[in-house]
Short mmCIF file of C-alpha atoms and ligand atoms in Angstrom, two decimals:
data_model
loop_
_atom_site.label_atom_id
_atom_site.label_comp_id
_atom_site.label_asym_id
_atom_site.label_seq_id
_atom_site.Cartn_x
_atom_site.Cartn_y
_atom_site.Cartn_z
CA UNK A 142 8.20 -10.85 -5.50
CA UNK A 143 11.88 -11.68 -6.14
CA UNK A 144 13.33 -14.70 -4.36
CA UNK A 145 16.76 -13.14 -4.33
CA UNK A 146 17.90 -11.16 -1.31
CA UNK A 147 20.60 -8.61 -0.58
CA UNK A 148 21.88 -8.67 2.98
CA UNK A 149 22.06 -5.22 4.57
CA UNK A 150 25.21 -4.61 6.63
CA UNK A 151 24.68 -3.98 10.35
CA UNK A 152 24.39 -0.25 11.00
CA UNK A 153 24.77 1.86 14.12
CA UNK A 154 21.78 4.13 13.88
CA UNK A 155 22.01 7.46 15.71
CA UNK A 156 19.29 8.23 18.25
CA UNK A 157 18.00 11.57 17.05
CA UNK A 158 15.23 12.13 19.60
CA UNK A 159 14.00 10.59 22.83
CA UNK A 160 10.49 11.68 23.80
CA UNK A 161 7.37 10.57 25.68
CA UNK A 162 5.05 10.05 22.72
CA UNK A 163 5.98 9.37 19.09
CA UNK A 164 3.17 9.90 16.57
CA UNK A 165 3.77 8.25 13.18
CA UNK A 166 1.73 9.94 10.43
CA UNK A 167 0.21 13.43 10.40
CA UNK A 168 -3.24 12.79 8.93
CA UNK A 169 -6.57 13.16 10.73
CA UNK A 170 -5.77 10.76 13.57
CA UNK A 171 -2.13 11.90 13.76
CA UNK A 172 -2.82 15.60 14.22
CA UNK A 173 -5.37 14.77 16.90
CA UNK A 174 -2.95 12.39 18.63
CA UNK A 175 -0.02 14.80 18.64
CA UNK A 176 -2.12 17.71 19.87
CA UNK A 177 -3.80 15.61 22.57
CA UNK A 178 -0.50 14.23 23.83
CA UNK A 179 1.33 17.57 23.84
CA UNK A 180 -1.52 19.43 25.55
CA UNK A 181 -1.64 16.69 28.18
CA UNK A 182 2.00 17.44 28.97
CA UNK A 183 3.94 14.85 26.94
CA UNK A 184 7.09 15.66 25.02
CA UNK A 185 5.71 14.72 21.61
CA UNK A 186 7.09 14.32 18.12
CA UNK A 187 5.01 13.87 14.98
CA UNK A 188 6.68 12.16 12.01
CA UNK A 189 5.19 12.64 8.55
CA UNK A 190 6.34 11.50 5.11
CA UNK A 191 4.93 14.64 3.43
CA UNK A 192 6.09 18.17 4.07
CA UNK A 193 2.76 19.21 5.61
CA UNK A 194 -0.01 18.01 7.91
CA UNK A 195 -3.48 16.76 7.05
CA UNK A 196 -3.22 13.39 5.31
CA UNK A 197 -6.22 12.85 3.04
CA UNK A 198 -7.65 16.33 3.85
CA UNK A 199 -4.67 18.03 2.23
CA UNK A 200 -2.52 15.50 0.37
CA UNK A 201 -5.66 14.14 -1.31
CA UNK A 202 -7.42 17.56 -1.36
CA UNK A 203 -10.47 16.19 0.46
CA UNK A 204 -11.80 19.34 2.08
CA UNK A 205 -15.09 18.39 3.71
CA UNK A 206 -16.39 17.07 7.02
CA UNK A 207 -19.74 15.33 6.63
CA UNK A 208 -21.23 16.80 9.79
CA UNK A 209 -22.50 20.15 11.00
CA UNK A 210 -20.60 22.36 13.42
CA UNK A 211 -22.98 21.63 16.30
CA UNK A 212 -22.19 17.90 16.31
CA UNK A 213 -18.42 17.90 16.14
CA UNK A 214 -16.30 18.20 19.28
CA UNK A 215 -12.75 18.15 20.62
CA UNK A 216 -9.95 19.39 18.37
CA UNK A 217 -12.12 18.99 15.28
CA UNK A 218 -14.34 21.81 16.50
CA UNK A 219 -11.42 24.02 17.47
CA UNK A 220 -9.66 23.52 14.14
CA UNK A 221 -12.68 24.12 11.94
CA UNK A 222 -13.87 27.09 14.03
CA UNK A 223 -10.49 28.77 13.57
CA UNK A 224 -10.56 28.13 9.81
CA UNK A 225 -14.10 29.59 9.65
CA UNK A 226 -12.86 32.63 11.63
CA UNK A 227 -10.21 33.17 8.96
CA UNK A 228 -12.90 33.06 6.27
CA UNK A 229 -11.60 29.82 4.71
CA UNK A 230 -14.26 27.32 5.81
CA UNK A 231 -18.04 27.33 5.31
CA UNK A 232 -20.55 25.85 7.65
CA UNK A 233 -23.93 24.37 6.79
CA UNK A 234 -25.30 20.83 6.72
CA UNK A 235 -21.67 19.86 6.08
CA UNK A 236 -18.39 21.71 6.67
CA UNK A 237 -16.31 22.74 3.63
CA UNK A 238 -12.81 24.07 4.09
CA UNK A 239 -9.86 25.30 2.08
CA UNK A 240 -7.16 22.59 2.34
CA UNK A 241 -4.36 25.19 2.33
CA UNK A 242 -5.95 26.91 5.33
CA UNK A 243 -6.32 23.50 7.00
CA UNK A 244 -2.59 22.81 6.55
CA UNK A 245 -1.67 26.18 8.00
CA UNK A 246 -4.06 26.28 10.95
CA UNK A 247 -3.33 22.68 11.97
CA UNK A 248 0.40 23.45 11.93
CA UNK A 249 -0.01 26.63 13.97
CA UNK A 250 -2.21 24.97 16.61
CA UNK A 251 0.12 21.99 16.96
CA UNK A 252 3.16 24.28 17.18
CA UNK A 253 1.38 26.29 19.90
CA UNK A 254 0.75 23.03 21.78
CA UNK A 255 4.51 22.34 21.72
CA UNK A 256 4.58 19.43 19.24
CA UNK A 257 7.94 18.78 17.55
CA UNK A 258 7.90 17.73 13.89
CA UNK A 259 9.92 15.63 11.50
CA UNK A 260 8.58 16.21 7.99
CA UNK A 261 9.73 14.52 4.77
CA UNK A 262 10.45 11.51 6.94
CA UNK A 263 9.28 7.95 6.37
CA UNK A 264 8.75 5.65 9.34
CA UNK A 265 10.27 2.37 8.24
CA UNK A 266 10.14 0.04 11.22
CA UNK A 267 9.56 -0.31 14.96
CA UNK A 268 12.29 -0.76 17.54
CA UNK A 269 11.19 -3.69 19.70
CA UNK A 270 12.46 -5.10 22.98
CA UNK A 271 10.77 -8.14 24.53
CA UNK A 272 7.37 -7.33 23.05
CA UNK A 273 7.51 -3.65 24.00
CA UNK A 274 7.89 -0.93 21.37
CA UNK A 275 10.73 1.45 22.23
CA UNK A 276 10.65 3.75 19.24
CA UNK A 277 10.87 3.71 15.46
CA UNK A 278 13.52 3.79 12.75
CA UNK A 279 12.92 6.54 10.22
CA UNK A 280 14.57 7.54 6.94
CA UNK A 281 15.02 11.06 5.66
CA UNK A 282 17.67 13.32 4.13
CA UNK A 283 19.82 12.80 7.24
CA UNK A 284 19.84 9.07 6.58
CA UNK A 285 18.50 6.48 8.95
CA UNK A 286 17.62 7.67 12.45
CA UNK A 287 16.18 6.20 15.63
CA UNK A 288 13.37 8.08 17.34
CA UNK A 289 12.81 6.72 20.83
CA UNK A 290 9.57 7.08 22.76
CA UNK A 291 7.80 5.63 25.77
CA UNK A 292 4.58 5.25 23.78
CA UNK A 293 4.22 5.07 19.99
CA UNK A 294 0.98 5.91 18.17
CA UNK A 295 0.66 4.46 14.68
CA UNK A 296 -1.50 6.84 12.64
CA UNK A 297 -0.04 5.90 9.25
CA UNK A 298 -3.46 4.73 7.99
CA UNK A 299 -1.90 1.47 6.80
CA UNK A 300 -0.75 0.27 10.25
CA UNK A 301 2.83 0.37 8.90
CA UNK A 302 4.43 0.30 12.35
CA UNK A 303 2.15 -2.37 13.82
CA UNK A 304 2.42 -4.60 10.76
CA UNK A 305 6.22 -4.51 10.89
CA UNK A 306 6.07 -5.27 14.60
CA UNK A 307 4.36 -8.54 13.65
CA UNK A 308 0.87 -7.54 14.75
CA UNK A 309 -1.81 -9.68 13.06
CA UNK A 310 -3.79 -7.58 10.59
CA UNK A 311 -6.76 -8.03 8.25
CA UNK A 312 -7.00 -6.43 4.85
CA UNK A 313 -10.18 -4.96 3.31
CA UNK A 314 -13.58 -6.61 3.34
CA UNK A 315 -13.60 -9.77 5.45
CA UNK A 316 -15.30 -11.97 2.82
CA UNK A 317 -12.84 -11.40 -0.05
CA UNK A 318 -10.20 -8.86 1.10
CA UNK A 319 -11.30 -6.35 -1.51
CA UNK A 320 -10.93 -2.72 -0.55
CA UNK A 321 -12.82 0.48 -1.26
CA UNK A 322 -11.47 2.24 -4.35
CA UNK A 323 -8.39 4.45 -4.45
CA UNK A 324 -8.87 8.05 -5.59
CA UNK A 325 -6.77 10.86 -7.00
CA UNK A 326 -8.78 13.98 -6.32
CA UNK A 327 -8.36 17.13 -8.36
CA UNK A 328 -9.46 20.71 -8.07
CA UNK A 329 -10.93 22.89 -10.76
CA UNK A 330 -11.40 26.66 -10.72
CA UNK A 331 -13.47 29.29 -12.48
CA UNK A 332 -16.69 27.35 -12.10
CA UNK A 333 -19.93 29.38 -12.08
CA UNK A 334 -21.70 27.66 -9.19
CA UNK A 335 -24.90 29.67 -9.60
CA UNK A 336 -25.33 27.94 -12.97
CA UNK A 337 -24.46 24.50 -11.57
CA UNK A 338 -26.95 24.95 -8.73
CA UNK A 339 -29.65 26.21 -11.12
CA UNK A 340 -29.16 23.11 -13.29
CA UNK A 341 -29.30 20.81 -10.26
CA UNK A 342 -32.37 22.50 -8.82
CA UNK A 343 -34.28 22.14 -12.10
CA UNK A 344 -33.49 18.40 -12.43
CA UNK A 345 -33.68 16.78 -8.99
CA UNK A 346 -34.08 13.31 -10.55
CA UNK A 347 -30.57 13.67 -11.98
CA UNK A 348 -29.02 14.00 -8.49
CA UNK A 349 -28.76 12.11 -5.22
CA UNK A 350 -31.79 12.59 -2.93
CA UNK A 351 -29.53 12.19 0.12
CA UNK A 352 -29.40 15.60 1.87
CA UNK A 353 -25.82 14.86 2.95
CA UNK A 354 -24.69 14.16 -0.62
CA UNK A 355 -26.67 16.97 -2.22
CA UNK A 356 -26.19 20.17 -0.26
CA UNK A 357 -27.28 23.27 -2.18
CA UNK A 358 -26.96 25.99 0.48
CA UNK A 359 -25.74 28.91 -1.64
CA UNK A 360 -26.71 31.41 1.12
CA UNK A 361 -24.23 29.70 3.49
CA UNK A 362 -21.68 29.09 0.70
CA UNK A 363 -21.98 25.43 1.54
CA UNK A 364 -22.27 23.11 -1.46
CA UNK A 365 -21.84 19.41 -2.17
CA UNK A 366 -23.22 18.18 -5.47
CA UNK A 367 -23.68 14.50 -6.33
CA UNK A 368 -25.19 13.22 -9.54
CA UNK A 369 -25.40 14.33 -13.17
CA UNK A 370 -26.44 10.67 -13.50
CA UNK A 371 -27.87 10.87 -17.02
CA UNK A 372 -25.04 13.00 -18.48
CA UNK A 373 -22.49 10.59 -17.02
CA UNK A 374 -24.29 7.48 -18.24
CA UNK A 375 -24.41 8.84 -21.79
CA UNK A 376 -20.72 9.75 -21.74
CA UNK A 377 -19.83 6.33 -20.32
CA UNK A 378 -21.67 4.68 -23.19
CA UNK A 379 -19.59 6.79 -25.59
CA UNK A 380 -16.37 5.75 -23.77
CA UNK A 381 -15.74 9.34 -22.78
CA UNK A 382 -15.51 8.29 -19.13
CA UNK A 383 -14.06 5.32 -17.32
CA UNK A 384 -16.41 2.31 -17.22
CA UNK A 385 -16.57 2.48 -13.41
CA UNK A 386 -17.63 6.13 -13.33
CA UNK A 387 -21.37 6.49 -12.61
CA UNK A 388 -21.70 10.02 -11.28
CA UNK A 389 -19.90 13.30 -10.72
CA UNK A 390 -19.32 14.77 -7.30
CA UNK A 391 -18.23 18.32 -6.50
CA UNK A 392 -17.25 18.91 -2.89
CA UNK A 393 -15.30 21.20 -0.69
CA UNK A 394 -16.63 24.06 -2.76
CA UNK A 395 -15.25 27.59 -2.43
CA UNK A 396 -18.19 29.37 -4.06
CA UNK A 397 -16.64 32.86 -4.29
CA UNK A 398 -13.55 31.63 -6.10
CA UNK A 399 -15.37 29.07 -8.25
CA UNK A 400 -13.17 26.27 -6.88
CA UNK A 401 -14.14 22.69 -6.13
CA UNK A 402 -12.61 19.28 -5.53
CA UNK A 403 -13.77 16.59 -7.94
CA UNK A 404 -13.99 13.25 -6.15
CA UNK A 405 -14.58 10.72 -8.93
CA UNK A 406 -11.43 8.83 -9.81
CA UNK A 407 -11.99 5.20 -8.82
CA UNK A 408 -9.15 2.66 -9.01
CA UNK A 409 -10.10 -0.86 -7.92
CA UNK A 410 -8.31 -4.08 -7.00
CA UNK A 411 -4.82 -2.70 -6.33
CA UNK A 412 -3.09 -2.99 -2.96
CA UNK A 413 -1.90 0.39 -1.57
CA UNK A 414 0.51 -1.35 0.82
CA UNK A 415 2.42 -2.75 -2.16
CA UNK A 416 4.80 -0.18 -3.66
CA UNK A 417 4.29 -1.44 -7.21
CA UNK A 418 0.50 -1.55 -7.00
CA UNK A 419 0.50 1.93 -5.49
CA UNK A 420 2.48 3.18 -8.48
CA UNK A 421 0.07 1.47 -10.91
CA UNK A 422 -2.81 3.12 -9.07
CA UNK A 423 -1.26 6.60 -9.39
CA UNK A 424 -0.83 6.05 -13.15
CA UNK A 425 -4.34 4.64 -13.67
CA UNK A 426 -5.83 7.44 -11.57
CA UNK A 427 -4.16 10.17 -13.63
CA UNK A 428 -5.65 8.76 -16.82
CA UNK A 429 -9.09 9.09 -15.26
CA UNK A 430 -8.39 12.69 -14.23
CA UNK A 431 -7.89 13.61 -17.89
CA UNK A 432 -11.19 12.05 -18.95
CA UNK A 433 -13.13 13.53 -16.07
CA UNK A 434 -11.83 17.04 -16.57
CA UNK A 435 -12.65 16.97 -20.30
CA UNK A 436 -16.14 15.66 -19.56
CA UNK A 437 -16.84 18.30 -16.90
CA UNK A 438 -15.74 21.18 -19.13
CA UNK A 439 -17.69 19.91 -22.10
CA UNK A 440 -20.98 18.86 -20.54
CA UNK A 441 -21.60 20.42 -17.13
CA UNK A 442 -23.29 23.83 -17.28
CA UNK A 443 -21.25 26.44 -15.40
CA UNK A 444 -17.96 24.59 -16.04
CA UNK A 445 -17.30 25.74 -19.62
CA UNK A 446 -14.42 28.00 -18.53
CA UNK A 447 -13.08 25.79 -15.77
CA UNK A 448 -9.36 25.09 -15.48
CA UNK A 449 -7.48 22.36 -13.69
CA UNK A 450 -5.80 23.73 -10.55
CA UNK A 451 -4.07 20.67 -9.14
CA UNK A 452 -4.21 16.94 -8.49
CA UNK A 453 -3.64 15.23 -5.18
CA UNK A 454 -0.06 14.72 -4.01
CA UNK A 455 -0.92 11.21 -2.79
CA UNK A 456 -3.61 8.96 -4.18
CA UNK A 457 -6.30 8.68 -1.49
CA UNK A 458 -6.52 5.33 0.27
CA UNK A 459 -9.87 4.59 1.88
CA UNK A 460 -9.04 1.20 3.28
CA UNK A 461 -6.13 -1.24 3.61
CA UNK A 462 -4.78 -3.08 6.68
CA UNK A 463 -6.57 -3.05 9.99
CA UNK A 464 -5.08 -4.49 13.14
CA UNK A 465 -6.71 -7.33 15.03
CA UNK A 466 -6.82 -5.74 18.44
CA UNK A 467 -8.11 -6.28 21.96
CA UNK A 468 -11.60 -5.39 20.73
CA UNK A 469 -12.81 -5.38 17.13
CA UNK A 470 -15.34 -2.58 16.77
CA UNK A 471 -18.21 -3.77 14.57
CA UNK A 472 -21.10 -2.18 12.75
CA UNK A 473 -23.76 -3.61 15.04
CA UNK A 474 -22.11 -1.99 18.09
CA UNK A 475 -22.25 1.28 16.24
CA UNK A 476 -25.77 1.12 14.84
CA UNK A 477 -27.11 -0.17 18.18
CA UNK A 478 -25.36 2.72 19.93
CA UNK A 479 -23.76 0.21 22.31
CA UNK A 480 -22.42 1.66 25.55
CA UNK A 481 -18.87 0.58 26.37
CA UNK A 482 -17.14 0.92 29.78
CA UNK A 483 -13.89 2.16 28.22
CA UNK A 484 -15.45 4.75 25.91
CA UNK A 485 -12.94 7.41 24.88
CA UNK A 486 -15.20 9.39 22.57
CA UNK A 487 -18.80 9.82 21.49
CA UNK A 488 -19.19 10.36 17.76
CA UNK A 489 -22.23 11.67 15.91
CA UNK A 490 -23.17 10.37 12.46
CA UNK A 491 -26.16 10.28 10.20
CA UNK A 492 -27.57 6.87 9.51
CA UNK A 493 -28.20 5.65 5.98
CA UNK A 494 -29.88 2.23 6.10
CA UNK A 495 -27.97 -0.58 4.39
CA UNK A 496 -25.20 1.79 3.45
CA UNK A 497 -22.03 0.51 1.77
CA UNK A 498 -20.15 3.67 1.04
CA UNK A 499 -17.62 3.36 -1.78
CA UNK A 500 -18.43 -0.24 -2.53
CA UNK A 501 -15.41 -2.39 -3.54
CA UNK A 502 -17.59 -3.98 -6.26
CA UNK A 503 -17.32 -1.15 -8.81
CA UNK A 504 -20.99 -0.20 -8.63
CA UNK A 505 -20.61 3.07 -6.73
CA UNK A 506 -23.24 5.55 -7.86
CA UNK A 507 -24.80 3.24 -10.44
CA UNK A 508 -28.56 2.71 -10.65
CA UNK A 509 -28.17 -0.39 -8.46
CA UNK A 510 -26.18 1.38 -5.76
CA UNK A 511 -28.33 1.89 -2.68
CA UNK A 512 -26.01 4.47 -1.18
CA UNK A 513 -26.13 7.10 -3.89
CA UNK A 514 -29.88 6.95 -4.19
CA UNK A 515 -31.26 6.81 -0.66
CA UNK A 516 -32.14 9.28 2.05
CA UNK A 517 -30.34 9.43 5.35
CA UNK A 518 -32.53 8.47 8.25
CA UNK A 519 -31.50 9.97 11.54
CA UNK A 520 -28.74 11.49 13.60
CA UNK A 521 -27.24 8.98 16.00
CA UNK A 522 -24.15 8.61 18.13
CA UNK A 523 -21.81 5.82 19.13
CA UNK A 524 -18.99 5.24 21.58
CA UNK A 525 -15.52 4.05 20.67
CA UNK A 526 -13.74 1.68 23.10
CA UNK A 527 -10.15 2.32 24.11
CA UNK A 528 -9.48 -1.42 23.52
CA UNK A 529 -9.88 -0.95 19.75
CA UNK A 530 -6.53 0.91 19.65
CA UNK A 531 -4.49 -1.97 21.07
CA UNK A 532 -2.76 -4.53 18.88
CA UNK A 533 -2.31 -7.93 20.37
CA UNK A 534 1.21 -8.90 21.44
CA UNK A 535 2.86 -5.45 21.50
CA UNK A 536 2.95 -3.15 24.51
CA UNK A 537 2.84 0.66 24.39
CA UNK A 538 1.79 0.80 20.76
CA UNK A 539 -1.59 2.30 19.89
CA UNK A 540 -3.05 2.16 16.37
CA UNK A 541 -5.56 4.90 15.64
CA UNK A 542 -7.32 6.01 12.45
CA UNK A 543 -8.69 3.88 9.68
CA UNK A 544 -6.35 0.99 10.54
CA UNK A 545 -7.53 0.62 14.13
CA UNK A 546 -9.21 -2.60 15.25
CA UNK A 547 -12.60 -2.55 13.56
CA UNK A 548 -14.33 -4.40 10.75
CA UNK A 549 -14.93 -3.28 7.17
CA UNK A 550 -18.46 -2.08 7.85
CA UNK A 551 -17.60 -0.29 11.11
CA UNK A 552 -15.13 1.77 9.10
CA UNK A 553 -18.09 3.25 7.18
CA UNK A 554 -19.03 5.07 10.37
CA UNK A 555 -15.65 5.87 11.90
CA UNK A 556 -13.83 6.95 8.74
CA UNK A 557 -14.96 10.59 8.80
CA UNK A 558 -11.97 12.84 9.43
CA UNK A 559 -13.91 14.83 12.04
CA UNK A 560 -14.27 11.54 13.96
CA UNK A 561 -10.68 10.34 13.58
CA UNK A 562 -9.20 13.66 14.75
CA UNK A 563 -11.06 13.22 18.05
CA UNK A 564 -10.15 9.53 18.40
CA UNK A 565 -6.51 10.49 17.82
CA UNK A 566 -6.76 13.25 20.40
CA UNK A 567 -8.17 10.88 23.03
CA UNK A 568 -5.43 8.33 22.27
CA UNK A 569 -2.81 11.09 22.56
CA UNK A 570 -4.07 12.22 25.97
CA UNK A 571 -4.09 8.66 27.33
CA UNK A 572 -0.68 7.90 25.81
CA UNK A 573 0.67 11.00 27.53
CA UNK A 574 -0.70 9.86 30.89
CA UNK A 575 0.80 6.38 30.42
CA UNK A 576 4.19 7.73 29.32
CA UNK A 577 4.55 10.28 32.09
CA UNK A 578 3.49 7.83 34.80
CA UNK A 579 5.40 4.86 33.42
CA UNK A 580 2.23 2.77 33.15
CA UNK A 581 1.59 0.38 30.25
CA UNK A 582 -0.85 2.23 27.99
CA UNK A 583 -3.09 -0.85 27.71
CA UNK A 584 -3.46 -1.03 31.48
CA UNK A 585 -4.88 2.47 32.00
CA UNK A 586 -8.34 2.47 33.47
CA UNK A 587 -9.94 5.06 31.20
CA UNK A 588 -12.72 5.80 33.68
CA UNK A 589 -10.15 7.33 36.02
CA UNK A 590 -9.00 9.81 33.38
CA UNK A 591 -12.27 11.04 31.93
CA UNK A 592 -11.73 14.51 33.35
CA UNK A 593 -8.61 14.84 31.18
CA UNK A 594 -10.62 13.99 28.07
CA UNK A 595 -13.36 16.45 29.06
CA UNK A 596 -10.74 19.11 29.66
CA UNK A 597 -9.83 18.86 25.97
CA UNK A 598 -13.55 19.10 25.05
CA UNK A 599 -13.98 15.47 24.04
CA UNK A 600 -17.50 14.10 24.53
CA UNK A 601 -17.54 10.58 25.95
CA UNK A 602 -21.20 9.92 26.66
C1 FAD B 961 -10.66 9.97 -1.68
C2 FAD B 961 -11.18 9.99 -0.28
C3 FAD B 961 -12.29 10.75 0.01
C4 FAD B 961 -12.76 10.83 1.31
N1 FAD B 961 -13.82 11.65 1.61
C5 FAD B 961 -14.05 11.97 2.89
C6 FAD B 961 -14.93 13.04 3.24
O1 FAD B 961 -15.57 13.66 2.39
N2 FAD B 961 -15.03 13.38 4.54
C7 FAD B 961 -14.38 12.68 5.52
O2 FAD B 961 -14.46 13.06 6.68
N3 FAD B 961 -13.62 11.63 5.22
C8 FAD B 961 -13.42 11.27 3.94
N4 FAD B 961 -12.59 10.24 3.63
C9 FAD B 961 -12.11 9.36 4.69
C10 FAD B 961 -10.99 9.99 5.48
O3 FAD B 961 -10.28 10.89 4.71
C11 FAD B 961 -10.06 8.92 6.03
O4 FAD B 961 -10.83 7.94 6.70
C12 FAD B 961 -9.08 9.56 7.01
O5 FAD B 961 -8.31 10.54 6.36
C13 FAD B 961 -8.19 8.52 7.61
O6 FAD B 961 -7.40 9.18 8.54
P1 FAD B 961 -6.03 8.58 9.04
O7 FAD B 961 -5.44 9.58 9.94
O8 FAD B 961 -6.26 7.20 9.51
O9 FAD B 961 -5.18 8.44 7.70
P2 FAD B 961 -4.66 9.54 6.67
O10 FAD B 961 -5.52 10.74 6.64
O11 FAD B 961 -4.44 8.80 5.41
O12 FAD B 961 -3.27 9.97 7.28
C14 FAD B 961 -2.14 9.11 7.31
C15 FAD B 961 -0.90 10.00 7.38
O13 FAD B 961 0.24 9.20 7.62
C16 FAD B 961 1.27 9.53 6.68
N5 FAD B 961 2.05 8.30 6.50
C17 FAD B 961 1.61 7.12 6.01
N6 FAD B 961 2.57 6.18 6.08
C18 FAD B 961 3.65 6.79 6.64
C19 FAD B 961 4.95 6.33 7.00
N7 FAD B 961 5.32 5.05 6.86
N8 FAD B 961 5.81 7.24 7.52
C20 FAD B 961 5.43 8.54 7.70
N9 FAD B 961 4.22 9.02 7.41
C21 FAD B 961 3.32 8.15 6.89
C22 FAD B 961 0.52 9.98 5.44
O14 FAD B 961 1.30 10.81 4.62
C23 FAD B 961 -0.66 10.72 6.07
O15 FAD B 961 -0.37 12.07 6.34
C24 FAD B 961 -12.11 10.10 2.32
C25 FAD B 961 -11.01 9.31 2.02
C26 FAD B 961 -10.53 9.25 0.73
C27 FAD B 961 -9.31 8.46 0.44
#
C-alpha cells in the first residue's frame, strides 16, 4: 500500500433519502432483509452495486438450493415456489432454478412489498454519530449521496459497512486466516444430459457417493453431478486443467435446454476485500474457465456440442470478513442443535460428518478430501440467535449473511442461500419494529415479537 495520501476536500453531500430501514447489498440476506422490513411496515430502501438482485445466485450464476422444498421456509419458500410455478425451477432432493427467473421474481416480489431500490450504487461508508449509525454514504452516477435510516442492515457479504464503522472483524479460518476459494462460475448450453446421466450411472465409482452432491433425478428434471474423478485426474497430469482442479461439478441444470452451471474455478490465497487482489482473482479465474470449458467439450460424454453461454458478472466470494458480535455462532452449537432464547429462525440442513466444504487448503475433491467422498448422515435443524447479527460498539447496525458473527466452521452450515434469505427476512422484520418504535434494535426482546416472524412464515422452533 502507498504511504502517500491525497487529502479529499470537505464536501456537502446531499441527503437523497431518509427511511426507516436501509439494506446495503441485494444478495440472499439482502433480499430477505428488504422484503421482511417492508412487509413489516418499514419504509425500506435496498442499495445494490449491481443492476439486479440475487448476489451469488445471479451475479455468480449459482442456481441451486441444497435442500428440498419441504424443508425451506419463509421467503425462500415463497420465492422458489413462484419460480417453480413459472416453470423455471425444478424440485427434487435439491432445488435448481434459472438465475434469470430468480432475478425477475425476486424483483417483482420486493416491488410488491413496497421496497425502494438504488441499483448501480456502491455503499462506501457509514454515517456515524456517537456510536449510532445514522445512514450510509453511497456513490453512483449522481455522485456521492447520503442515505439516512433509523436502522441499517449490512448484507454486503464482506461487512463493508460494519468494517468502516470500526467494528472488530475476523477474516477467514481462525487458525491462519485463509479463506475458501473464489470462483467464477460459467454456464454451458447444448449438453445432452441423458448421455451425461447414462455415463454417471454406469460408473458410480467415478462420482461422489453423497446423495446431495450426486442427484440424478431425470424424472423430476433435478440434476447435480459431481465427479468425473478419473477423467479429471488424467487431464490434470497432462496439464490440461489447473493443478487445484480435482473434479467437475454440473449444477443448476436446466435439462430441457441442455444448460448447466459449471462450478469448478478455484482461486486460492487472494483477499476479496482488497481491490487489487480481487482483480487478480478475476483474471486468474478466467484462465481456468478456458481450460475447464475445453476439457468438458473434449472429454465429457454428452458435452461434445456444448457452447459457452456466459461467465459470472462477479467472482463468487465464499468467505471474507466476519464481524465479532454479541454472540459468535459456532459449529458445536449448530451440530448439537442448541436451543437459544433469542432464536430468530430454525434452519434445516443435512449433516456430513467432519465436513469442510470448499477447504482453503487446495484439496477440494481430491482423493484425500473427506467431503467429496462421504455420505450425508441425517437431516437436522439448528436455531440462529438474534445476537449474532449485532456488532460490538455500534448501535442500530445489523450484519446479516455470510459476514455475520459466526466462526469459519459455523459458516459451513449457515452459508446456504435458502438459509440466509430467511435470516435476512427475520432481521428485516425486527429492524422494522425497532425503527418504527424508536427502540434500539439490539434491545428488542425477540420473544415478544415471535408472532411477527410467524406471520411471515419463518419457523423459529
Ligand atoms: C461459487 C459459490 C458457490 C456457492 N454454491 C452454493 C450453493 O450451491 N447453494 C447455496 O445455497 N449456497 C452456495 N454458496 C454460498 C452462498 O451463495 C453464499 O453463502 C451467499 O450467497 C451469501 O449471501 P450474502 O447475502 O451474505 O452475500 P451475497 O450473496 O454475496 O450478496 C452480497 C450482495 O451485496 C452486494 N454488495 C457487496 N458489497 C457492496 C457494496 N459495498 N455496496 C453495494 N452493494 C454491495 C453484492 O453485489 C451482492 O449482491 C456458494 C457461494 C459461492 C461463492
